[in-house]
């Protein structure tokens, strides 16, 4: 059964296309053009009451019944549970996956997202304060990630949904004005993930 992915070409959308490809799940993209306000359409709000992409509809959800899920972190955890992939079975091994997934959701997403917002402003005075503040915090978060990846291939032991979540935002590092050479462990992790065939397919998937 084909999962419907309601999304747009954003870091949060890429998290899910990468995960679906890595998990080998069939899916079709239903673009939600956020530049035209399509995320406010009543039909989409039924799936995502917070009017944010992505959302999915799985026609073969729990007990074989259709289910819709919104919020990218919730989607990743659901897909991990559904497939038994990229989400460890034991609780002790899940703890770092949960920690680093929440780290991404609470920090390494909202903060770079503010950089995206302020860098697009035309008025230099409007841009200056926001960029100084959020670029500094974004670089701090890259530093946290770099320290975590020292001596590790992935953020939580084995490759997990936490890596997919973080990768969605690290993919935009040029837009964050971050040179990954400044964070060698992040660069090694990023290059290794981007070399995976399924990740490449997820990144190349047309989401808009």
Short mmCIF file of C-alpha atoms in Angstrom, two decimals:
data_model
loop_
_atom_site.label_atom_id
_atom_site.label_comp_id
_atom_site.label_asym_id
_atom_site.label_seq_id
_atom_site.Cartn_x
_atom_site.Cartn_y
_atom_site.Cartn_z
CA UNK A 1 0.00 0.00 0.00
CA UNK A 2 1.39 3.40 -1.00
CA UNK A 3 1.88 6.04 1.68
CA UNK A 4 0.76 9.54 0.72
CA UNK A 5 3.35 12.19 1.63
CA UNK A 6 1.96 15.72 1.82
CA UNK A 7 4.96 17.97 1.72
CA UNK A 8 7.07 20.67 0.08
CA UNK A 9 10.77 21.01 -0.69
CA UNK A 10 11.92 21.89 2.83
CA UNK A 11 14.24 20.30 5.41
CA UNK A 12 11.29 18.82 7.29
CA UNK A 13 9.96 17.34 4.07
CA UNK A 14 13.35 15.84 3.19
CA UNK A 15 13.51 14.04 6.53
CA UNK A 16 10.52 11.97 5.52
CA UNK A 17 11.43 11.28 1.89
CA UNK A 18 14.86 10.07 3.06
CA UNK A 19 13.32 7.86 5.76
CA UNK A 20 10.78 6.36 3.34
CA UNK A 21 13.51 5.55 0.84
CA UNK A 22 15.79 4.04 3.51
CA UNK A 23 12.91 1.94 4.84
CA UNK A 24 11.92 0.78 1.36
CA UNK A 25 8.32 1.96 1.71
CA UNK A 26 6.35 2.88 -1.41
CA UNK A 27 5.06 6.44 -1.35
CA UNK A 28 3.70 9.16 -3.55
CA UNK A 29 4.29 12.86 -3.05
CA UNK A 30 1.32 15.21 -2.88
CA UNK A 31 2.83 18.71 -3.04
CA UNK A 32 1.49 21.32 -0.64
CA UNK A 33 2.71 24.66 -1.98
CA UNK A 34 3.45 26.62 1.18
CA UNK A 35 4.41 29.68 -0.88
CA UNK A 36 0.77 29.89 -2.01
CA UNK A 37 -0.77 29.14 1.37
CA UNK A 38 -1.99 25.66 0.43
CA UNK A 39 -1.14 24.50 3.96
CA UNK A 40 -4.18 26.50 5.13
CA UNK A 41 -6.62 24.60 2.93
CA UNK A 42 -9.38 22.88 4.95
CA UNK A 43 -8.54 19.52 3.38
CA UNK A 44 -4.94 19.74 4.55
CA UNK A 45 -5.90 21.03 8.00
CA UNK A 46 -7.82 17.80 8.53
CA UNK A 47 -4.47 16.01 8.27
CA UNK A 48 -2.26 18.63 9.92
CA UNK A 49 -4.19 20.90 12.30
CA UNK A 50 -1.03 22.96 12.93
CA UNK A 51 -1.02 23.85 9.18
CA UNK A 52 2.59 22.68 8.75
CA UNK A 53 4.10 20.20 6.34
CA UNK A 54 4.83 17.32 6.24
CA UNK A 55 1.94 14.98 6.93
CA UNK A 56 1.37 11.42 5.78
CA UNK A 57 -1.57 9.13 5.21
CA UNK A 58 -0.82 5.45 5.60
CA UNK A 59 -3.66 3.41 4.09
CA UNK A 60 -2.39 0.37 5.98
CA UNK A 61 -1.95 1.72 9.49
CA UNK A 62 -2.41 -0.03 12.85
CA UNK A 63 -4.86 -2.94 12.65
CA UNK A 64 -4.84 -2.48 8.88
CA UNK A 65 -6.81 0.76 9.06
CA UNK A 66 -5.88 4.08 7.39
CA UNK A 67 -4.14 6.61 9.62
CA UNK A 68 -2.85 10.15 9.16
CA UNK A 69 0.11 11.59 11.07
CA UNK A 70 1.46 15.14 11.25
CA UNK A 71 4.71 16.58 12.70
CA UNK A 72 7.91 15.22 11.18
CA UNK A 73 9.25 13.76 14.43
CA UNK A 74 6.02 11.86 15.04
CA UNK A 75 6.07 10.60 11.45
CA UNK A 76 9.64 9.32 11.82
CA UNK A 77 8.83 7.49 15.04
CA UNK A 78 5.69 6.00 13.51
CA UNK A 79 7.58 4.77 10.45
CA UNK A 80 10.30 3.31 12.65
CA UNK A 81 7.68 1.47 14.69
CA UNK A 82 5.83 0.33 11.59
CA UNK A 83 8.86 -1.12 9.85
CA UNK A 84 11.07 -2.06 12.79
CA UNK A 85 13.88 -0.20 11.03
CA UNK A 86 16.15 2.60 12.30
CA UNK A 87 14.51 2.49 15.75
CA UNK A 88 16.14 0.09 18.21
CA UNK A 89 13.98 -2.48 19.96
CA UNK A 90 15.46 -2.11 23.44
CA UNK A 91 14.56 0.95 25.52
CA UNK A 92 18.15 1.61 26.57
CA UNK A 93 19.17 1.86 22.92
CA UNK A 94 16.16 4.01 22.07
CA UNK A 95 17.01 6.66 24.64
CA UNK A 96 19.75 8.39 22.57
CA UNK A 97 17.53 8.20 19.47
CA UNK A 98 14.78 10.00 21.39
CA UNK A 99 17.27 12.51 22.80
CA UNK A 100 18.79 13.47 19.46
CA UNK A 101 15.48 13.48 17.64
CA UNK A 102 14.13 15.93 20.23
CA UNK A 103 17.37 17.93 20.03
CA UNK A 104 16.73 18.38 16.34
CA UNK A 105 13.05 19.20 16.78
CA UNK A 106 13.64 21.71 19.57
CA UNK A 107 16.85 23.35 18.37
CA UNK A 108 18.46 22.23 15.12
CA UNK A 109 15.47 23.24 13.06
CA UNK A 110 13.85 26.22 14.77
CA UNK A 111 17.18 28.08 15.05
CA UNK A 112 18.41 27.56 11.46
CA UNK A 113 14.83 28.27 10.40
CA UNK A 114 15.18 31.74 11.90
CA UNK A 115 18.36 32.21 9.85
CA UNK A 116 16.32 31.31 6.75
CA UNK A 117 13.77 33.96 7.74
CA UNK A 118 16.13 36.84 8.48
CA UNK A 119 18.51 36.19 5.60
CA UNK A 120 15.59 36.67 3.19
CA UNK A 121 14.73 40.15 4.49
CA UNK A 122 15.68 43.00 2.19
CA UNK A 123 16.06 45.70 4.84
CA UNK A 124 19.60 45.42 6.20
CA UNK A 125 18.66 46.94 9.55
CA UNK A 126 15.88 44.39 9.97
CA UNK A 127 18.24 41.58 9.06
CA UNK A 128 21.25 42.47 11.18
CA UNK A 129 20.09 41.69 14.73
CA UNK A 130 18.22 38.51 13.85
CA UNK A 131 21.07 37.12 11.78
CA UNK A 132 23.66 37.85 14.48
CA UNK A 133 21.57 36.13 17.13
CA UNK A 134 20.37 33.08 15.22
CA UNK A 135 23.54 32.46 13.21
CA UNK A 136 25.48 32.33 16.48
CA UNK A 137 23.01 29.85 17.97
CA UNK A 138 23.00 27.79 14.78
CA UNK A 139 26.79 27.52 14.86
CA UNK A 140 26.61 26.53 18.53
CA UNK A 141 24.26 23.69 17.60
CA UNK A 142 26.58 22.52 14.83
CA UNK A 143 29.28 22.45 17.50
CA UNK A 144 27.12 20.33 19.80
CA UNK A 145 26.52 17.91 16.94
CA UNK A 146 30.23 17.85 16.06
CA UNK A 147 31.18 16.90 19.61
CA UNK A 148 28.51 14.20 19.71
CA UNK A 149 29.82 12.65 16.49
CA UNK A 150 33.43 12.48 17.68
CA UNK A 151 34.28 8.79 17.53
CA UNK A 152 30.76 7.88 16.38
CA UNK A 153 29.39 7.05 12.94
CA UNK A 154 25.84 8.11 13.87
CA UNK A 155 24.29 10.23 16.60
CA UNK A 156 22.62 7.44 18.57
CA UNK A 157 24.67 4.31 17.94
CA UNK A 158 23.30 2.59 14.84
CA UNK A 159 21.79 4.61 11.99
CA UNK A 160 18.38 5.81 13.18
CA UNK A 161 15.49 8.15 12.52
CA UNK A 162 17.38 10.76 14.57
CA UNK A 163 20.04 10.92 11.85
CA UNK A 164 17.39 11.39 9.17
CA UNK A 165 15.80 14.23 11.16
CA UNK A 166 19.10 16.05 11.63
CA UNK A 167 20.22 15.46 8.06
CA UNK A 168 17.14 17.27 6.75
CA UNK A 169 18.44 20.47 8.32
CA UNK A 170 22.18 19.87 7.82
CA UNK A 171 21.33 19.61 4.10
CA UNK A 172 20.71 23.35 4.20
CA UNK A 173 24.12 24.24 5.68
CA UNK A 174 25.01 26.51 2.72
CA UNK A 175 21.91 28.55 3.48
CA UNK A 176 22.94 28.70 7.14
CA UNK A 177 26.29 30.17 5.96
CA UNK A 178 28.02 27.24 7.67
CA UNK A 179 31.12 25.62 6.18
CA UNK A 180 31.12 21.99 7.27
CA UNK A 181 34.92 22.06 7.15
CA UNK A 182 34.63 23.97 10.44
CA UNK A 183 32.90 20.92 11.94
CA UNK A 184 34.89 17.91 10.68
CA UNK A 185 32.87 15.24 12.48
CA UNK A 186 29.65 16.65 11.09
CA UNK A 187 31.20 16.75 7.63
CA UNK A 188 32.29 13.10 7.85
CA UNK A 189 28.80 12.06 9.02
CA UNK A 190 27.07 14.22 6.41
CA UNK A 191 29.19 12.96 3.51
CA UNK A 192 28.70 9.33 4.58
CA UNK A 193 24.92 9.71 4.76
CA UNK A 194 24.65 11.60 1.50
CA UNK A 195 26.60 8.81 -0.21
CA UNK A 196 23.94 6.24 0.70
CA UNK A 197 21.82 5.38 -2.36
CA UNK A 198 18.50 5.58 -0.49
CA UNK A 199 19.40 8.95 1.03
CA UNK A 200 20.29 10.22 -2.42
CA UNK A 201 16.93 9.04 -3.74
CA UNK A 202 15.18 10.76 -0.86
CA UNK A 203 17.07 13.97 -1.47
CA UNK A 204 16.43 13.84 -5.20
CA UNK A 205 12.70 13.08 -4.84
CA UNK A 206 10.60 15.88 -6.31
CA UNK A 207 8.70 17.39 -3.40
CA UNK A 208 7.39 20.53 -5.09
#
